[in-house]
mmCIF file of C-alpha atoms and ligand atoms in Angstrom:
data_model
loop_
_atom_site.group_PDB
_atom_site.id
_atom_site.type_symbol
_atom_site.label_atom_id
_atom_site.label_comp_id
_atom_site.label_asym_id
_atom_site.label_seq_id
_atom_site.Cartn_x
_atom_site.Cartn_y
_atom_site.Cartn_z
ATOM 1 C CA MET A 83 0.000 0.000 0.000
ATOM 2 C CA SER A 84 1.125 3.492 -0.768
ATOM 3 C CA ASN A 85 0.795 6.251 1.809
ATOM 4 C CA ASN A 86 -1.910 4.468 3.744
ATOM 5 C CA SER A 87 -1.310 3.174 7.236
ATOM 6 C CA TYR A 88 -3.077 -0.089 6.417
ATOM 7 C CA GLN A 89 -0.593 -2.854 5.670
ATOM 8 C CA PRO A 90 -2.054 -5.740 3.692
ATOM 9 C CA THR A 91 0.885 -7.968 4.519
ATOM 10 C CA GLN A 92 -0.009 -7.935 8.198
ATOM 11 C CA ILE A 93 -2.280 -10.922 8.398
ATOM 12 C CA HIS A 94 -4.222 -10.964 11.593
ATOM 13 C CA PRO A 95 -4.025 -14.417 13.222
ATOM 14 C CA SER A 96 -7.815 -14.619 13.273
ATOM 15 C CA GLU A 97 -7.746 -14.748 9.481
ATOM 16 C CA ILE A 98 -5.730 -17.929 9.299
ATOM 17 C CA THR A 99 -6.691 -19.855 12.398
ATOM 18 C CA PRO A 100 -9.590 -22.310 12.384
ATOM 19 C CA GLU A 101 -12.471 -21.058 14.478
ATOM 20 C CA GLN A 102 -12.272 -24.090 16.723
ATOM 21 C CA LEU A 103 -9.094 -22.715 18.253
ATOM 22 C CA TYR A 104 -11.001 -19.554 18.980
ATOM 23 C CA PHE A 105 -13.908 -21.336 20.592
ATOM 24 C CA ASN A 106 -11.389 -23.214 22.725
ATOM 25 C CA ARG A 107 -9.636 -19.983 23.580
ATOM 26 C CA ARG A 108 -12.987 -18.470 24.520
ATOM 27 C CA GLN A 109 -13.607 -21.245 26.980
ATOM 28 C CA PHE A 110 -10.167 -20.695 28.388
ATOM 29 C CA MET A 111 -10.661 -16.962 28.700
ATOM 30 C CA LYS A 112 -14.025 -17.400 30.376
ATOM 31 C CA ALA A 113 -12.505 -19.830 32.824
ATOM 32 C CA ALA A 114 -9.584 -17.550 33.534
ATOM 33 C CA GLY A 115 -11.812 -14.471 33.692
ATOM 34 C CA VAL A 116 -9.516 -12.476 31.459
ATOM 35 C CA ALA A 117 -10.162 -10.195 28.550
ATOM 36 C CA VAL A 118 -8.047 -10.136 25.437
ATOM 37 C CA GLY A 119 -8.037 -8.125 22.284
ATOM 38 C CA GLY A 120 -5.424 -5.480 22.803
ATOM 39 C CA ALA A 121 -5.584 -1.762 23.131
ATOM 40 C CA ILE A 122 -8.497 -1.142 20.834
ATOM 41 C CA LEU A 123 -10.917 -2.964 23.074
ATOM 42 C CA ALA A 124 -11.172 -0.253 25.666
ATOM 43 C CA ALA A 125 -14.854 -0.866 26.319
ATOM 44 C CA CYS A 126 -14.572 -4.548 27.046
ATOM 45 C CA ALA A 127 -15.992 -6.050 30.190
ATOM 46 C CA PRO A 128 -13.672 -8.732 31.555
ATOM 47 C CA GLY A 129 -15.179 -12.067 32.340
ATOM 48 C CA THR A 130 -18.679 -11.378 31.121
ATOM 49 C CA SER A 131 -20.637 -14.186 29.579
ATOM 50 C CA SER A 132 -21.968 -13.594 26.103
ATOM 51 C CA PRO A 133 -25.698 -13.950 25.725
ATOM 52 C CA VAL A 134 -27.124 -13.153 22.303
ATOM 53 C CA PRO A 135 -28.322 -9.555 22.612
ATOM 54 C CA GLN A 136 -31.421 -8.890 20.589
ATOM 55 C CA THR A 137 -33.560 -5.981 19.594
ATOM 56 C CA THR A 138 -36.709 -5.489 21.568
ATOM 57 C CA SER A 139 -38.830 -3.744 18.961
ATOM 58 C CA THR A 140 -39.509 -6.665 16.649
ATOM 59 C CA PRO A 141 -43.056 -8.013 16.479
ATOM 60 C CA GLU A 142 -43.859 -11.709 16.783
ATOM 61 C CA LEU A 143 -41.600 -13.843 14.639
ATOM 62 C CA PRO A 144 -41.890 -17.563 13.963
ATOM 63 C CA GLY A 145 -39.064 -18.482 16.337
ATOM 64 C CA VAL A 146 -38.143 -21.605 14.399
ATOM 65 C CA VAL A 147 -36.836 -22.278 10.939
ATOM 66 C CA SER A 148 -38.851 -24.331 8.491
ATOM 67 C CA LYS A 149 -35.923 -26.107 6.820
ATOM 68 C CA THR A 150 -32.671 -27.606 8.033
ATOM 69 C CA SER A 151 -30.638 -27.256 4.839
ATOM 70 C CA ASP A 152 -30.160 -24.970 1.862
ATOM 71 C CA GLU A 153 -31.278 -25.772 -1.701
ATOM 72 C CA LEU A 154 -27.977 -27.605 -2.303
ATOM 73 C CA GLY A 155 -28.543 -29.868 0.694
ATOM 74 C CA ALA A 156 -25.987 -28.166 2.958
ATOM 75 C CA SER A 157 -26.856 -28.109 6.679
ATOM 76 C CA LEU A 158 -27.554 -24.875 8.495
ATOM 77 C CA THR A 159 -24.618 -23.557 10.499
ATOM 78 C CA PRO A 160 -25.382 -23.753 14.247
ATOM 79 C CA LEU A 161 -26.633 -20.548 15.897
ATOM 80 C CA GLU A 162 -23.689 -20.623 18.308
ATOM 81 C CA ALA A 163 -21.204 -20.309 15.429
ATOM 82 C CA ILE A 164 -23.258 -17.689 13.563
ATOM 83 C CA THR A 165 -23.330 -15.541 16.703
ATOM 84 C CA HIS A 166 -19.775 -16.127 17.969
ATOM 85 C CA TYR A 167 -17.665 -15.998 14.820
ATOM 86 C CA ASN A 168 -18.300 -12.575 13.376
ATOM 87 C CA ASN A 169 -16.597 -10.055 11.181
ATOM 88 C CA TYR A 170 -17.616 -6.708 12.629
ATOM 89 C CA TYR A 171 -14.682 -4.315 12.665
ATOM 90 C CA GLU A 172 -16.660 -1.561 14.397
ATOM 91 C CA PHE A 173 -16.388 -3.778 17.464
ATOM 92 C CA SER A 174 -13.268 -5.905 17.061
ATOM 93 C CA GLU A 175 -11.077 -7.622 14.498
ATOM 94 C CA ILE A 176 -11.223 -10.762 16.633
ATOM 95 C CA LYS A 177 -14.088 -12.818 15.336
ATOM 96 C CA ASP A 178 -14.965 -14.773 18.463
ATOM 97 C CA TYR A 179 -14.685 -11.685 20.645
ATOM 98 C CA VAL A 180 -17.296 -9.492 18.942
ATOM 99 C CA ALA A 181 -20.182 -11.167 20.778
ATOM 100 C CA ASP A 182 -18.595 -10.327 24.121
ATOM 101 C CA ILE A 183 -18.568 -6.566 23.603
ATOM 102 C CA VAL A 184 -21.836 -5.703 21.867
ATOM 103 C CA SER A 185 -24.070 -5.313 24.907
ATOM 104 C CA ASN A 186 -23.793 -1.498 25.055
ATOM 105 C CA PHE A 187 -24.958 -1.067 21.477
ATOM 106 C CA LYS A 188 -28.460 0.428 21.222
ATOM 107 C CA THR A 189 -30.591 -0.870 18.376
ATOM 108 C CA SER A 190 -33.699 1.075 19.353
ATOM 109 C CA PRO A 191 -34.762 3.672 18.376
ATOM 110 C CA TRP A 192 -33.404 3.179 14.847
ATOM 111 C CA GLU A 193 -33.994 5.065 11.624
ATOM 112 C CA VAL A 194 -33.067 4.209 8.052
ATOM 113 C CA GLU A 195 -32.877 7.152 5.668
ATOM 114 C CA VAL A 196 -33.618 6.225 2.046
ATOM 115 C CA GLY A 197 -32.965 9.046 -0.390
ATOM 116 C CA GLY A 198 -30.801 10.496 -3.110
ATOM 117 C CA LEU A 199 -32.058 10.246 -6.699
ATOM 118 C CA VAL A 200 -35.612 9.187 -5.813
ATOM 119 C CA ASN A 201 -39.080 10.716 -6.148
ATOM 120 C CA ASN A 202 -40.223 9.846 -2.606
ATOM 121 C CA PRO A 203 -37.348 10.068 -0.140
ATOM 122 C CA LYS A 204 -38.347 8.622 3.204
ATOM 123 C CA THR A 205 -36.864 8.130 6.647
ATOM 124 C CA TYR A 206 -38.206 4.888 8.057
ATOM 125 C CA GLN A 207 -38.517 4.055 11.714
ATOM 126 C CA MET A 208 -37.417 0.474 12.300
ATOM 127 C CA GLU A 209 -40.874 -0.456 13.674
ATOM 128 C CA ASP A 210 -42.454 0.772 10.446
ATOM 129 C CA ILE A 211 -40.068 -1.284 8.336
ATOM 130 C CA LEU A 212 -41.055 -4.389 10.279
ATOM 131 C CA LYS A 213 -44.762 -3.567 9.919
ATOM 132 C CA SER A 214 -44.648 -2.580 6.247
ATOM 133 C CA PHE A 215 -42.523 -5.357 4.792
ATOM 134 C CA ASP A 216 -43.396 -9.005 5.455
ATOM 135 C CA GLN A 217 -40.494 -10.936 6.881
ATOM 136 C CA GLU A 218 -39.664 -14.101 4.978
ATOM 137 C CA GLU A 219 -37.141 -16.855 5.624
ATOM 138 C CA ARG A 220 -34.180 -17.062 3.225
ATOM 139 C CA ILE A 221 -31.496 -19.695 3.701
ATOM 140 C CA TYR A 222 -28.314 -18.311 2.146
ATOM 141 C CA ARG A 223 -24.683 -19.315 2.042
ATOM 142 C CA LEU A 224 -22.351 -16.573 3.252
ATOM 143 C CA ARG A 225 -18.849 -16.834 1.740
ATOM 144 C CA CYS A 226 -16.224 -14.717 3.462
ATOM 145 C CA VAL A 227 -13.278 -13.574 1.359
ATOM 146 C CA GLU A 228 -10.957 -15.012 4.033
ATOM 147 C CA GLY A 229 -11.944 -18.554 3.017
ATOM 148 C CA TRP A 230 -14.683 -19.706 5.356
ATOM 149 C CA SER A 231 -18.412 -19.946 4.866
ATOM 150 C CA MET A 232 -21.669 -20.496 6.735
ATOM 151 C CA VAL A 233 -25.258 -21.386 5.868
ATOM 152 C CA ILE A 234 -27.581 -18.918 7.554
ATOM 153 C CA PRO A 235 -31.374 -18.912 7.861
ATOM 154 C CA TRP A 236 -32.156 -15.204 7.579
ATOM 155 C CA LEU A 237 -35.419 -13.400 8.102
ATOM 156 C CA GLY A 238 -35.868 -10.371 5.931
ATOM 157 C CA PHE A 239 -37.404 -8.912 2.798
ATOM 158 C CA PRO A 240 -36.174 -8.026 -0.683
ATOM 159 C CA LEU A 241 -34.361 -4.685 -0.831
ATOM 160 C CA ALA A 242 -36.306 -4.083 -4.070
ATOM 161 C CA LYS A 243 -39.489 -3.570 -2.036
ATOM 162 C CA ILE A 244 -38.147 -0.544 -0.193
ATOM 163 C CA LEU A 245 -36.449 0.815 -3.335
ATOM 164 C CA LYS A 246 -39.713 0.612 -5.301
ATOM 165 C CA GLU A 247 -41.474 2.494 -2.546
ATOM 166 C CA VAL A 248 -39.105 5.475 -2.813
ATOM 167 C CA GLU A 249 -39.169 5.352 -6.653
ATOM 168 C CA PRO A 250 -35.648 5.654 -8.056
ATOM 169 C CA LYS A 251 -35.289 8.327 -10.736
ATOM 170 C CA SER A 252 -33.982 7.308 -14.154
ATOM 171 C CA GLU A 253 -30.539 8.814 -13.391
ATOM 172 C CA ALA A 254 -30.071 6.469 -10.403
ATOM 173 C CA ARG A 255 -27.663 3.683 -11.372
ATOM 174 C CA PHE A 256 -26.043 2.700 -8.061
ATOM 175 C CA VAL A 257 -27.052 2.306 -4.435
ATOM 176 C CA ARG A 258 -24.830 3.351 -1.575
ATOM 177 C CA PHE A 259 -25.216 1.921 1.928
ATOM 178 C CA VAL A 260 -23.842 3.429 5.126
ATOM 179 C CA SER A 261 -23.498 1.831 8.568
ATOM 180 C CA VAL A 262 -24.065 3.631 11.819
ATOM 181 C CA LEU A 263 -21.254 5.803 13.218
ATOM 182 C CA ARG A 264 -21.249 5.525 17.003
ATOM 183 C CA PRO A 265 -17.735 5.282 18.420
ATOM 184 C CA ALA A 266 -19.012 5.570 21.999
ATOM 185 C CA GLU A 267 -20.790 2.219 21.539
ATOM 186 C CA MET A 268 -18.473 0.636 18.986
ATOM 187 C CA PRO A 269 -14.904 0.471 20.282
ATOM 188 C CA GLY A 270 -13.429 -0.506 16.917
ATOM 189 C CA GLN A 271 -14.489 2.859 15.479
ATOM 190 C CA LYS A 272 -11.854 4.467 17.667
ATOM 191 C CA VAL A 273 -9.256 2.721 15.491
ATOM 192 C CA PRO A 274 -8.239 5.332 12.934
ATOM 193 C CA LEU A 275 -6.924 2.783 10.406
ATOM 194 C CA TYR A 276 -10.357 2.560 8.854
ATOM 195 C CA PRO A 277 -12.371 5.326 7.181
ATOM 196 C CA TRP A 278 -15.515 5.038 9.303
ATOM 197 C CA PRO A 279 -18.418 4.732 8.806
ATOM 198 C CA TYR A 280 -18.395 1.406 6.932
ATOM 199 C CA GLN A 281 -19.817 1.902 3.444
ATOM 200 C CA GLU A 282 -20.826 -0.414 0.637
ATOM 201 C CA GLY A 283 -22.462 -0.207 -2.745
ATOM 202 C CA LEU A 284 -24.320 -2.150 -5.421
ATOM 203 C CA ARG A 285 -25.295 -1.465 -8.997
ATOM 204 C CA LEU A 286 -29.036 -0.742 -9.116
ATOM 205 C CA ASP A 287 -29.849 -3.970 -10.985
ATOM 206 C CA GLU A 288 -27.936 -5.978 -8.349
ATOM 207 C CA ALA A 289 -29.828 -4.155 -5.629
ATOM 208 C CA MET A 290 -33.160 -4.914 -7.350
ATOM 209 C CA ASN A 291 -32.388 -8.628 -7.770
ATOM 210 C CA ASP A 292 -34.711 -10.781 -5.697
ATOM 211 C CA LEU A 293 -31.806 -12.503 -3.925
ATOM 212 C CA THR A 294 -30.723 -9.207 -2.340
ATOM 213 C CA ILE A 295 -32.417 -8.768 1.017
ATOM 214 C CA LEU A 296 -32.447 -6.519 4.021
ATOM 215 C CA ALA A 297 -32.235 -8.956 6.931
ATOM 216 C CA THR A 298 -33.837 -8.224 10.296
ATOM 217 C CA GLY A 299 -33.514 -11.652 11.894
ATOM 218 C CA LEU A 300 -31.968 -15.095 11.799
ATOM 219 C CA TYR A 301 -33.076 -18.491 13.095
ATOM 220 C CA GLY A 302 -36.561 -17.041 13.462
ATOM 221 C CA LYS A 303 -35.516 -14.375 15.984
ATOM 222 C CA PRO A 304 -34.526 -10.707 15.731
ATOM 223 C CA LEU A 305 -30.961 -10.178 14.524
ATOM 224 C CA PRO A 306 -28.322 -10.447 17.238
ATOM 225 C CA VAL A 307 -26.241 -7.267 17.451
ATOM 226 C CA GLN A 308 -23.110 -9.070 16.285
ATOM 227 C CA ASP A 309 -24.858 -10.087 13.052
ATOM 228 C CA GLY A 310 -25.881 -6.538 12.195
ATOM 229 C CA ALA A 311 -28.958 -5.613 14.242
ATOM 230 C CA PRO A 312 -31.383 -4.179 13.729
ATOM 231 C CA ILE A 313 -31.053 -4.317 9.928
ATOM 232 C CA ARG A 314 -28.304 -5.379 7.519
ATOM 233 C CA LEU A 315 -27.883 -6.114 3.854
ATOM 234 C CA VAL A 316 -27.367 -9.688 2.603
ATOM 235 C CA VAL A 317 -26.080 -10.236 -0.946
ATOM 236 C CA PRO A 318 -25.411 -13.987 -1.094
ATOM 237 C CA TRP A 319 -23.508 -14.195 -4.406
ATOM 238 C CA LYS A 320 -20.875 -11.674 -3.254
ATOM 239 C CA TYR A 321 -18.142 -11.961 -0.625
ATOM 240 C CA GLY A 322 -19.394 -11.378 2.910
ATOM 241 C CA PHE A 323 -18.014 -7.871 3.266
ATOM 242 C CA LYS A 324 -20.591 -6.558 0.767
ATOM 243 C CA SER A 325 -23.323 -7.538 3.261
ATOM 244 C CA ILE A 326 -23.102 -4.371 5.359
ATOM 245 C CA LYS A 327 -24.419 -4.384 8.925
ATOM 246 C CA ALA A 328 -26.333 -1.833 11.007
ATOM 247 C CA VAL A 329 -27.535 0.152 7.994
ATOM 248 C CA VAL A 330 -28.706 3.729 8.621
ATOM 249 C CA LYS A 331 -28.606 5.156 5.116
ATOM 250 C CA ILE A 332 -29.502 3.917 1.645
ATOM 251 C CA GLU A 333 -28.800 6.397 -1.124
ATOM 252 C CA LEU A 334 -29.585 6.169 -4.837
ATOM 253 C CA ILE A 335 -26.803 7.773 -6.852
ATOM 254 C CA ALA A 336 -25.591 8.173 -10.445
ATOM 255 C CA ASP A 337 -21.951 7.072 -10.115
ATOM 256 C CA GLN A 338 -20.268 4.038 -8.606
ATOM 257 C CA PRO A 339 -19.715 4.776 -4.908
ATOM 258 C CA ALA A 340 -16.518 4.326 -2.931
ATOM 259 C CA THR A 341 -16.698 1.392 -0.535
ATOM 260 C CA MET A 342 -14.687 0.964 2.641
ATOM 261 C CA TRP A 343 -12.645 -2.063 1.652
ATOM 262 C CA SER A 344 -12.005 -1.019 -1.937
ATOM 263 C CA SER A 345 -10.834 2.410 -0.802
ATOM 264 C CA ILE A 346 -8.385 0.842 1.682
ATOM 265 C CA ALA A 347 -6.998 -1.837 -0.675
ATOM 266 C CA PRO A 348 -8.343 -1.510 -4.241
ATOM 267 C CA ASP A 349 -6.268 -4.365 -5.669
ATOM 268 C CA GLU A 350 -7.645 -6.717 -3.011
ATOM 269 C CA TYR A 351 -11.283 -5.702 -2.893
ATOM 270 C CA GLY A 352 -13.070 -4.681 -6.062
ATOM 271 C CA PHE A 353 -16.437 -2.981 -6.306
ATOM 272 C CA TYR A 354 -18.221 -6.085 -7.589
ATOM 273 C CA SER A 355 -16.643 -8.702 -5.297
ATOM 274 C CA ASN A 356 -18.688 -11.499 -6.821
ATOM 275 C CA VAL A 357 -17.669 -14.865 -5.408
ATOM 276 C CA ASN A 358 -15.294 -16.242 -8.045
ATOM 277 C CA PRO A 359 -13.105 -19.321 -7.468
ATOM 278 C CA GLN A 360 -11.041 -18.375 -10.551
ATOM 279 C CA ARG A 361 -9.907 -15.030 -9.282
ATOM 280 C CA PRO A 362 -7.556 -15.293 -6.300
ATOM 281 C CA HIS A 363 -7.306 -12.598 -3.674
ATOM 282 C CA PRO A 364 -3.668 -11.411 -3.571
ATOM 283 C CA ARG A 365 -3.259 -13.094 -0.169
ATOM 284 C CA TRP A 366 -5.733 -15.979 -0.338
ATOM 285 C CA SER A 367 -6.821 -18.495 -2.948
ATOM 286 C CA GLN A 368 -10.565 -18.310 -3.504
ATOM 287 C CA ALA A 369 -10.809 -21.786 -5.049
ATOM 288 C CA THR A 370 -11.956 -23.568 -1.887
ATOM 289 C CA GLU A 371 -13.612 -22.705 1.386
ATOM 290 C CA ARG A 372 -14.092 -24.253 4.789
ATOM 291 C CA ARG A 373 -17.679 -24.465 5.971
ATOM 292 C CA ILE A 374 -17.702 -23.535 9.648
ATOM 293 C CA GLY A 375 -18.217 -26.754 11.590
ATOM 294 C CA GLU A 376 -16.557 -28.924 8.926
ATOM 295 C CA THR A 377 -12.917 -29.935 8.660
ATOM 296 C CA ASN A 378 -12.386 -30.452 4.949
ATOM 297 C CA ARG A 379 -12.406 -27.619 2.489
ATOM 298 C CA ARG A 380 -14.972 -27.684 -0.286
ATOM 299 C CA PRO A 381 -14.765 -26.148 -3.746
ATOM 300 C CA THR A 382 -16.073 -22.614 -3.971
ATOM 301 C CA LEU A 383 -18.841 -22.183 -6.542
ATOM 302 C CA ILE A 384 -18.959 -19.327 -9.022
ATOM 303 C CA PHE A 385 -21.377 -16.680 -7.713
ATOM 304 C CA ASN A 386 -21.439 -18.773 -4.524
ATOM 305 C CA GLY A 387 -23.808 -21.210 -6.244
ATOM 306 C CA TYR A 388 -26.359 -18.599 -7.323
ATOM 307 C CA SER A 389 -25.402 -18.387 -11.040
ATOM 308 C CA ASP A 390 -28.874 -19.184 -12.308
ATOM 309 C CA GLN A 391 -30.260 -16.098 -10.633
ATOM 310 C CA VAL A 392 -27.405 -13.626 -11.186
ATOM 311 C CA ALA A 393 -24.975 -14.618 -13.966
ATOM 312 C CA SER A 394 -27.024 -12.640 -16.506
ATOM 313 C CA LEU A 395 -26.315 -9.421 -14.585
ATOM 314 C CA TYR A 396 -22.700 -9.674 -15.729
ATOM 315 C CA ALA A 397 -23.141 -10.764 -19.354
ATOM 316 C CA GLY A 398 -20.342 -9.308 -21.451
ATOM 317 C CA MET A 399 -18.204 -8.282 -18.478
ATOM 318 C CA ASN A 400 -14.707 -9.631 -17.849
ATOM 319 C CA LEU A 401 -15.023 -10.973 -14.319
ATOM 320 C CA MET A 402 -11.237 -11.200 -13.888
ATOM 321 C CA GLN A 403 -10.962 -7.450 -14.446
ATOM 322 C CA ASP A 404 -14.254 -6.363 -12.911
ATOM 323 C CA TYR A 405 -13.674 -8.281 -9.685
HETATM 324 N N1 MTE B 191 -20.759 -2.614 9.236
HETATM 325 C C1 MTE B 191 -20.088 -3.740 8.967
HETATM 326 N N2 MTE B 191 -20.643 -4.657 8.166
HETATM 327 C C2 MTE B 191 -19.976 -5.807 7.886
HETATM 328 C C3 MTE B 191 -18.667 -6.027 8.396
HETATM 329 C C4 MTE B 191 -18.105 -5.044 9.253
HETATM 330 O O1 MTE B 191 -16.969 -5.173 9.745
HETATM 331 N N3 MTE B 191 -18.843 -3.928 9.518
HETATM 332 N N4 MTE B 191 -17.991 -7.188 8.057
HETATM 333 C C5 MTE B 191 -18.397 -7.844 6.803
HETATM 334 C C6 MTE B 191 -17.771 -9.144 6.599
HETATM 335 S S1 MTE B 191 -16.122 -9.140 6.152
HETATM 336 C C7 MTE B 191 -18.481 -10.313 6.674
HETATM 337 S S2 MTE B 191 -17.763 -11.812 6.277
HETATM 338 C C8 MTE B 191 -19.890 -10.330 7.156
HETATM 339 C C9 MTE B 191 -20.015 -11.257 8.350
HETATM 340 O O2 MTE B 191 -21.356 -11.365 8.774
HETATM 341 P P1 MTE B 191 -21.685 -12.241 10.072
HETATM 342 O O3 MTE B 191 -20.774 -11.803 11.177
HETATM 343 O O4 MTE B 191 -23.135 -11.976 10.371
HETATM 344 O O5 MTE B 191 -21.455 -13.672 9.683
HETATM 345 O O6 MTE B 191 -20.347 -9.045 7.545
HETATM 346 C C10 MTE B 191 -19.932 -7.975 6.707
HETATM 347 N N5 MTE B 191 -20.584 -6.741 7.096
HETATM 348 MO MO1 MO B 192 -15.727 -11.248 5.250
#
């Protein structure tokens, strides 16, 4: 990297160590009553247990999932792993530690501002989102660029529904998403290495695709904080970092937006970031992945296995260049 303080060659141990070591280390830390995580974790509470904090404002939800596998026959990842192995840099870079330090984060009240190049800009209260848009179950694979994956039963609704309600103007070609900025509640945001708030973007046709959802729950319950409560994007054919958590702003714009990871390391993280086993990350092969809970690696599928629904969005593009 040029004049940026971020150093791509510094691989954090959590990126290369199987999560089992972390779960073991968690048990050890709990037993010893110690906190780890280094200087950035100023707000940590030593020795606390880690319940799954949830929003309180969600109406009745089914509470159970209707299926136990995805459409390819892969088993759902256990709730314990989904809620204790998280990438959420606003809290910590240590995946199994995020759950321990989210309890001060307030998910209510919550507003989502939807605006930009639209005819009907609207600021939604979270309660109104839950009342206006029926929550449906979607079992999606989540493929992290670091080489692991999970199968998650989300609750949510197509992003297209909210976009249609605000009526994008004809000039709108991209959608920009912004996460909440609240350093007092999110200790990782005190780390100046990253250009907070977290931001992501999609092309408008990607955003309108039926696979793209705003998720408000998982396993039939409101979203745990560590998974992006009260509302996060899920784009299952792209690497996990596109699925931005704790969304407060959705903006329709004319030009391709900057995103957090592509602005930090453009040769590592492209705008599209479609799951592509052919195109290696400069530091990691993308050809295989390890499903959390399994030992052996499995081949990674182009578009994470969702080609039928999304390959046509990229007809005529060179996916090695437009990564
Ligand atoms: N705001 C925000 N959103 C985020 C991240 C983050 O650090 N901050 N991490 C991303 C990455 S790299 C991944 S793999 C997924 C992880 O989602 P999960 O913890 O619910 O499995 O969230 C994505 N969304
Ligand atoms: Mo990720």
